Coordinates of C-alpha atoms in Angstrom, one line a residue:
M1 CA 36.3 -13.5 12.6
P2 CA 36.4 -9.7 13.3
H3 CA 35.0 -8.4 16.6
L4 CA 31.4 -8.1 15.8
L5 CA 30.3 -5.8 18.6
T6 CA 31.8 -2.8 16.8
P7 CA 30.4 -1.3 13.5
E8 CA 33.9 -1.7 11.9
G9 CA 34.0 -5.4 12.8
L10 CA 30.5 -6.0 11.6
Q11 CA 31.2 -4.2 8.3
E12 CA 34.4 -6.1 7.7
Y13 CA 32.7 -9.4 8.5
L14 CA 30.0 -8.8 5.8
R15 CA 32.5 -7.5 3.3
T16 CA 34.7 -10.6 3.6
S17 CA 32.2 -13.4 4.4
H18 CA 29.0 -12.2 2.7
P19 CA 30.0 -9.7 0.1
Q20 CA 26.5 -9.6 -1.4
W21 CA 25.5 -7.9 1.8
E22 CA 28.5 -5.5 2.0
C23 CA 27.3 -2.3 3.7
T24 CA 28.5 1.3 4.3
D25 CA 27.5 4.2 6.5
L26 CA 26.9 2.0 9.6
E27 CA 25.2 4.0 12.4
V28 CA 24.7 2.5 15.8
L29 CA 21.0 2.6 16.8
S30 CA 21.2 3.3 20.5
G31 CA 18.6 2.1 22.9
S32 CA 17.4 -0.6 20.5
G33 CA 18.2 -4.2 19.7
G34 CA 18.0 -5.9 23.1
V35 CA 20.7 -7.1 25.6
A36 CA 24.3 -7.6 24.5
N37 CA 23.6 -6.8 20.8
L38 CA 25.0 -4.4 18.3
T39 CA 22.3 -2.9 16.2
C40 CA 23.1 -0.6 13.3
R41 CA 21.4 1.1 10.4
A42 CA 23.5 0.6 7.2
K43 CA 23.3 1.2 3.5
L44 CA 23.7 -1.5 0.8
S45 CA 25.4 -1.0 -2.5
N46 CA 22.0 -0.2 -4.1
Q47 CA 21.5 2.5 -1.4
R48 CA 18.8 0.5 0.3
Q49 CA 18.8 1.0 4.1
V50 CA 18.8 -2.1 6.3
V51 CA 19.2 -3.0 10.0
L52 CA 22.1 -5.1 11.1
K53 CA 21.9 -6.9 14.4
H54 CA 24.5 -9.1 16.0
A55 CA 24.0 -11.0 19.3
E56 CA 26.6 -12.4 21.7
S57 CA 26.2 -14.5 24.8
V58 CA 25.7 -12.7 28.1
S59 CA 25.0 -13.9 31.7
G60 CA 24.5 -12.7 35.2
P61 CA 23.5 -14.1 38.6
G62 CA 20.7 -16.6 38.1
W63 CA 20.3 -16.0 34.3
S64 CA 22.1 -16.6 31.0
F65 CA 21.3 -15.2 27.6
P66 CA 23.0 -17.3 24.9
A67 CA 23.8 -16.0 21.4
S68 CA 21.4 -18.6 20.1
R69 CA 18.6 -16.3 21.0
A70 CA 19.2 -14.7 17.6
V71 CA 18.5 -18.0 15.9
D72 CA 15.2 -18.3 17.8
E73 CA 14.3 -14.7 16.9
N74 CA 15.0 -15.3 13.3
A75 CA 12.9 -18.4 13.3
V76 CA 10.0 -16.6 14.8
L77 CA 10.2 -13.7 12.3
T78 CA 10.6 -16.0 9.4
V79 CA 7.5 -18.0 10.3
L80 CA 5.5 -14.8 11.0
Q81 CA 6.4 -13.5 7.6
S82 CA 5.2 -16.7 5.9
Q83 CA 1.9 -16.5 7.7
Q84 CA 1.4 -12.7 7.6
D85 CA -2.2 -12.9 6.4
I86 CA -3.2 -14.1 9.9
F87 CA -2.1 -10.7 11.3
D88 CA -3.2 -8.3 8.6
Q89 CA -5.0 -5.2 10.0
D90 CA -6.8 -2.5 8.1
G91 CA -7.7 0.1 10.8
P92 CA -6.2 3.5 11.4
V93 CA -3.4 1.9 13.5
R94 CA -1.6 -1.3 12.4
V95 CA 1.1 -3.5 13.9
Q96 CA 3.9 -5.1 12.0
V97 CA 7.1 -7.0 12.8
P98 CA 10.5 -6.6 11.2
T99 CA 11.0 -8.1 7.8
P100 CA 14.0 -10.5 7.8
L101 CA 16.2 -10.4 4.8
A102 CA 19.1 -12.6 5.7
F103 CA 20.5 -14.5 8.7
F104 CA 24.0 -15.9 9.3
Q105 CA 23.9 -18.5 12.0
E106 CA 27.6 -18.9 12.4
S107 CA 27.9 -15.3 13.6
C108 CA 24.3 -14.6 14.8
V109 CA 24.0 -11.7 12.4
Q110 CA 20.6 -10.7 11.3
I111 CA 19.7 -8.3 8.4
S112 CA 16.2 -6.9 8.3
K113 CA 14.3 -4.1 6.5
Y114 CA 14.8 -0.7 8.0
V115 CA 11.8 1.2 9.2
P116 CA 12.5 5.0 8.9
G117 CA 11.3 7.7 11.2
G118 CA 10.6 5.6 14.3
E119 CA 11.3 6.0 18.0
D120 CA 10.5 3.5 20.8
L121 CA 7.1 4.2 22.3
R122 CA 8.5 4.6 25.9
S123 CA 10.8 7.4 24.8
F124 CA 8.2 9.0 22.6
L125 CA 5.5 9.0 25.3
S126 CA 8.0 10.2 27.9
R127 CA 8.4 13.4 25.8
E128 CA 5.2 13.8 23.8
T129 CA 1.5 13.6 24.4
I130 CA -1.0 12.0 22.0
P131 CA -4.7 12.4 21.6
T132 CA -6.9 10.1 23.7
E133 CA -8.6 8.7 20.6
L134 CA -5.2 7.8 19.0
A135 CA -4.1 6.1 22.3
N136 CA -7.3 4.1 22.3
Q137 CA -6.6 3.0 18.7
I138 CA -3.0 2.1 19.5
G139 CA -4.3 -0.1 22.4
K140 CA -6.9 -1.7 20.2
A141 CA -4.4 -2.4 17.4
F142 CA -2.0 -4.1 19.9
G143 CA -4.8 -6.0 21.7
S144 CA -6.0 -7.4 18.4
W145 CA -2.5 -8.3 17.2
A146 CA -1.6 -9.9 20.5
Q147 CA -4.7 -12.0 20.7
R148 CA -4.1 -13.3 17.2
Y149 CA -0.4 -13.9 17.9
H150 CA -1.2 -15.8 21.1
A151 CA -3.9 -17.9 19.4
W152 CA -1.6 -18.6 16.5
G153 CA 1.2 -19.6 19.0
R154 CA -1.1 -22.3 20.4
S155 CA -2.2 -23.6 17.0
A156 CA -1.0 -26.5 14.9
A157 CA 0.5 -24.0 12.5
A158 CA 3.1 -23.0 15.1
A159 CA 3.7 -26.6 16.4
E160 CA 7.2 -27.0 14.9
L161 CA 8.3 -23.6 16.1
R162 CA 6.8 -24.2 19.5
Q163 CA 8.8 -27.4 19.9
R164 CA 12.0 -25.5 19.0
L165 CA 11.3 -22.7 21.5
K166 CA 10.6 -25.2 24.3
E167 CA 14.4 -26.0 24.3
N168 CA 15.5 -22.5 25.3
N169 CA 15.7 -21.3 28.9
N170 CA 13.7 -18.1 28.4
V171 CA 10.8 -19.0 30.7
T172 CA 13.2 -19.7 33.6
M173 CA 15.3 -16.6 32.9
K174 CA 12.3 -14.3 32.7
H175 CA 11.0 -15.6 36.0
N176 CA 14.4 -15.2 37.6
L177 CA 14.7 -11.6 36.4
N178 CA 11.3 -10.7 37.8
C179 CA 10.0 -12.8 40.7
G180 CA 13.5 -14.1 41.4
I181 CA 14.6 -10.7 42.6
F182 CA 11.4 -9.5 44.1
E183 CA 12.6 -10.1 47.7
P184 CA 16.0 -8.4 47.2
S185 CA 14.3 -5.5 45.5
L186 CA 12.2 -4.9 48.6
D187 CA 15.4 -4.2 50.5
N188 CA 15.4 -0.8 48.7
F189 CA 12.1 0.0 50.4
P190 CA 12.3 -1.0 54.1
E191 CA 8.9 0.4 54.8
L192 CA 7.4 -2.3 52.6
S193 CA 9.5 -5.3 53.8
N194 CA 6.9 -6.6 56.3
T195 CA 4.1 -7.0 53.8
F196 CA 4.8 -10.7 53.1
S197 CA 5.7 -13.8 55.1
A198 CA 8.8 -15.7 54.5
A199 CA 6.7 -18.6 53.0
E200 CA 5.0 -16.1 50.6
L201 CA 8.3 -14.7 49.4
N202 CA 9.6 -18.2 48.9
D203 CA 6.5 -19.1 46.8
L204 CA 7.0 -16.0 44.7
K205 CA 10.6 -16.9 44.0
A206 CA 9.9 -20.5 43.1
M207 CA 8.9 -21.5 39.6
P208 CA 5.1 -21.7 39.5
P209 CA 3.4 -25.0 38.6
P210 CA 2.9 -25.6 34.8
P211 CA -0.3 -24.0 33.4
P212 CA -2.9 -26.1 31.6
S213 CA -1.4 -27.5 28.4
D214 CA -4.1 -26.1 26.2
R215 CA -3.1 -22.5 27.2
L216 CA 0.6 -23.0 26.5
G217 CA 1.8 -21.3 23.3
I218 CA 4.3 -18.9 21.9
I219 CA 4.5 -15.5 23.5
H220 CA 6.7 -12.5 22.7
G221 CA 8.5 -12.7 26.1
D222 CA 9.7 -9.1 26.2
F223 CA 6.4 -7.2 25.4
W224 CA 7.0 -3.7 26.5
C225 CA 7.0 -0.1 25.2
G226 CA 10.7 -0.1 24.5
N227 CA 10.2 -2.8 21.9
I228 CA 7.5 -0.9 20.0
L229 CA 8.6 1.6 17.3
I230 CA 6.2 4.5 16.5
P231 CA 6.7 6.9 13.6
T232 CA 7.2 10.3 15.3
S233 CA 5.3 12.1 12.5
L234 CA 2.2 10.1 13.5
P235 CA 1.0 9.5 9.9
N236 CA -2.5 8.2 9.1
P237 CA -2.7 5.2 8.9
L238 CA -0.1 4.7 11.7
T239 CA 2.0 1.5 11.5
L240 CA 3.8 0.4 14.7
T241 CA 6.6 -2.1 14.6
L242 CA 7.1 -4.7 17.3
L243 CA 10.7 -5.6 17.8
D244 CA 13.0 -8.1 19.6
F245 CA 11.5 -11.6 19.7
E246 CA 14.7 -12.8 21.3
L247 CA 12.9 -13.8 24.5
A248 CA 10.1 -15.7 22.6
Q249 CA 9.1 -18.7 24.7
V250 CA 6.4 -21.3 25.3
S251 CA 4.3 -19.8 28.1
T252 CA 0.9 -18.2 28.6
P253 CA -0.5 -14.8 27.4
P254 CA -0.7 -13.1 30.9
H255 CA 3.1 -12.9 31.0
D256 CA 3.0 -10.6 27.9
I257 CA 0.0 -8.7 29.1
G258 CA 1.3 -8.1 32.6
Q259 CA 4.7 -6.8 31.4
L260 CA 3.1 -4.4 28.8
F261 CA 0.6 -3.0 31.2
A262 CA 3.2 -2.5 33.9
E263 CA 5.4 -0.5 31.5
L264 CA 2.4 1.6 30.4
Y265 CA 1.5 2.2 34.0
L266 CA 5.1 3.5 34.6
L267 CA 4.5 6.2 31.9
F268 CA 1.4 7.2 33.8
H269 CA 3.0 7.2 37.2
F270 CA 6.3 8.9 36.4
K271 CA 5.4 11.0 33.4
H272 CA 1.7 11.6 34.1
R273 CA 0.7 10.3 30.7
S274 CA -3.0 9.4 31.1
E275 CA -3.0 8.2 27.5
A276 CA -0.9 5.2 28.7
L277 CA -3.9 4.0 30.7
T278 CA -6.1 4.6 27.6
I279 CA -3.8 2.2 25.7
I280 CA -4.3 -0.4 28.4
E281 CA -8.1 0.0 28.1
G282 CA -8.0 -0.2 24.3
F283 CA -5.9 -3.3 24.4
M284 CA -8.4 -5.2 26.6
L285 CA -11.3 -4.0 24.4
A286 CA -9.7 -5.7 21.4
Y287 CA -8.2 -8.7 23.1
E288 CA -10.9 -11.3 22.4
D289 CA -10.0 -14.5 24.1
P290 CA -13.0 -16.3 25.7
A291 CA -10.7 -18.7 27.5
L292 CA -9.0 -15.9 29.4
S293 CA -9.5 -17.0 33.0
L294 CA -9.5 -15.4 36.5
D295 CA -6.3 -17.3 37.3
E296 CA -4.7 -15.8 34.2
A297 CA -5.9 -12.3 35.2
F298 CA -4.2 -12.9 38.6
T299 CA -1.0 -14.1 36.8
A300 CA -0.9 -10.9 34.8
A301 CA -1.6 -8.8 37.9
K302 CA 1.2 -10.6 39.8
D303 CA 3.7 -9.9 36.9
F304 CA 2.4 -6.3 36.9
G305 CA 3.0 -5.8 40.6
V306 CA 6.4 -7.5 40.7
H307 CA 7.5 -5.4 37.7
L308 CA 6.7 -2.2 39.5
V309 CA 8.9 -3.3 42.4
T310 CA 11.8 -4.9 40.5
W311 CA 12.4 -2.8 37.3
P312 CA 12.0 1.0 37.7
W313 CA 14.9 1.4 40.1
R314 CA 17.2 -0.7 38.0
V315 CA 16.8 0.9 34.6
G316 CA 17.9 4.4 35.4
W317 CA 15.3 6.5 33.5
W318 CA 12.6 6.7 36.1
G319 CA 14.7 8.5 38.7
D320 CA 16.5 7.8 42.0
V321 CA 15.6 4.7 44.0
K322 CA 14.9 6.8 47.1
S323 CA 12.6 9.4 45.3
E324 CA 9.1 9.7 46.5
A325 CA 7.7 8.7 43.1
M326 CA 9.8 5.5 43.2
V327 CA 8.7 4.5 46.7
E328 CA 5.1 5.2 45.7
C329 CA 5.5 3.0 42.6
A330 CA 7.0 0.1 44.6
G331 CA 4.3 0.6 47.2
Y332 CA 1.6 0.2 44.6
G333 CA 3.3 -2.9 43.1
V334 CA 3.4 -4.5 46.6
K335 CA -0.3 -3.8 47.1
C336 CA -1.0 -5.5 43.7
V337 CA 1.0 -8.6 44.7
R338 CA -0.7 -8.7 48.1
A339 CA -4.1 -8.5 46.4
V340 CA -3.2 -11.4 44.1
L341 CA -2.1 -13.5 47.0
D342 CA -5.4 -12.6 48.8
E343 CA -7.4 -13.2 45.5
D344 CA -8.9 -9.7 46.0
V345 CA -10.6 -8.9 42.7
G346 CA -12.2 -5.8 44.2
F347 CA -8.8 -4.2 44.7
F348 CA -8.1 -4.2 41.0
L349 CA -11.5 -3.1 39.7
G350 CA -10.9 0.6 40.4
G351 CA -7.3 0.7 39.1
P352 CA -5.4 0.4 35.8
L353 CA -6.1 -3.4 35.7
G354 CA -9.8 -3.0 36.2
C355 CA -10.4 -3.5 32.4
L356 CA -8.6 -6.8 32.6
F357 CA -10.7 -8.2 35.5
R358 CA -13.9 -6.8 34.0
K359 CA -13.1 -8.5 30.7
V360 CA -12.6 -11.8 32.5
A361 CA -15.9 -11.4 34.2
S362 CA -17.7 -10.6 31.0
E363 CA -16.2 -13.5 29.2
R364 CA -17.2 -15.8 32.1
N365 CA -20.7 -14.5 32.0
R366 CA -21.0 -14.9 28.2
G367 CA -19.7 -18.5 28.6
L368 CA -22.4 -19.2 31.2
E369 CA -25.1 -17.7 29.0
R370 CA -24.0 -19.9 26.1
R371 CA -24.1 -23.0 28.3
L372 CA -27.5 -22.1 29.7
G373 CA -28.8 -21.4 26.2
S374 CA -27.7 -24.8 24.9
A375 CA -29.1 -26.6 28.0

C-alpha cells in the first residue's frame, strides 16, 4: 500500500484500489482534519470536489490515538446522516455535519462532500469581527444543535452506536490530555503553584467516578472553534459545519460545553473578541435540557478552568508562555478550578460562565414549580 500521509500516496491508493474514486488536483487542507491525519481537497473525474481524509495511529505519554478512530467517526457521521431530520434547523444560522460518501476501513480513508468557502471559526474570529446579533444567532444555533445531539446520544435510537463507542479509549485519553497534565502545566506558572493541596491535585488527575447512567450518551468529544467551519462570506442563511467526530465517546454533555466555552473565552481574552462571549450566552439560551444539574455545571466549569491552564501555552497561536496575557489566562483558569472545588457558585455568576449557572438555577426552579403544581 502506498504511503498514505502524502497526497501522492493517497492519490495512488485510490487509483489502484478504488478506481471509481480516482481523484486529481489534491490540495492539502492545512489546520484541519484532526491529529495525525492527511486531509485533502480533491477533484473526481466528474469535476465534483470532495474531501479525502486518512488517519494513522499516533501516541504520546499517557495517551494513544489509534487509526480506528476513523472507523468510529465514519460510524457517527453515517448514523447522523440517516437521522438528519432530528437535527434540521430553519433559522438564520444552521449547523450541519460532513456528508460521508465512502469509507475504506482497510486504509482508514474517508471521502466526504466538500464544503466550499469555509474557514475554521477560531481562525476567522482571530482576524475578523462579526455583529453581536450574528454572534448570538451562532450561539443559539449551536446550543440548539448540541442539545438535540446530546439528547439523541442518550436515546434508544443511538443505542447500537453508543455500545460501539464504549469500546474506544477516548474518555480516558481526553481526561489524560486535560486534567492529567494540569499539575505539570502549573510548573509554567510558579506564582500559581500553591493554590491547591497535593490531595486536590491528585483528585484532579484521577479519573472521576462514573456519572449517573441516565446522563451518559454520545458526545462530540472535541467540541471547539477549530472544528467549526464558517463561510467567510457570511451568507444569509449561514450554514456552519461541525467537523472531526474522531473523539466521539460515551460521556456527559458538560465535557463538550466546557471545552467549547473555554476556546471561545480564549478568543475574548487573547483577541478581545467580545462576540465570543455573546456566542456562549446564545448557546445557553438555546440549550434546553431540564436535567442539566449543578454538578454538571461544575463539571463544565472544571473543564473550562483546566483548559485555560493546560492548552493555550501548548498550541502556539496564543503567544509565549511567559507573556502577561498567558499568565493572566492561566490565573483565571486556576481561579475557576478553585471555585469548583469550593463549590462557589457566586464566583461564576459575574463571569463568562454566569449564563450556565443561571440556566441551571432557572431549570431547577422550573422543576420545583412543576412539582409544587402537581402536588
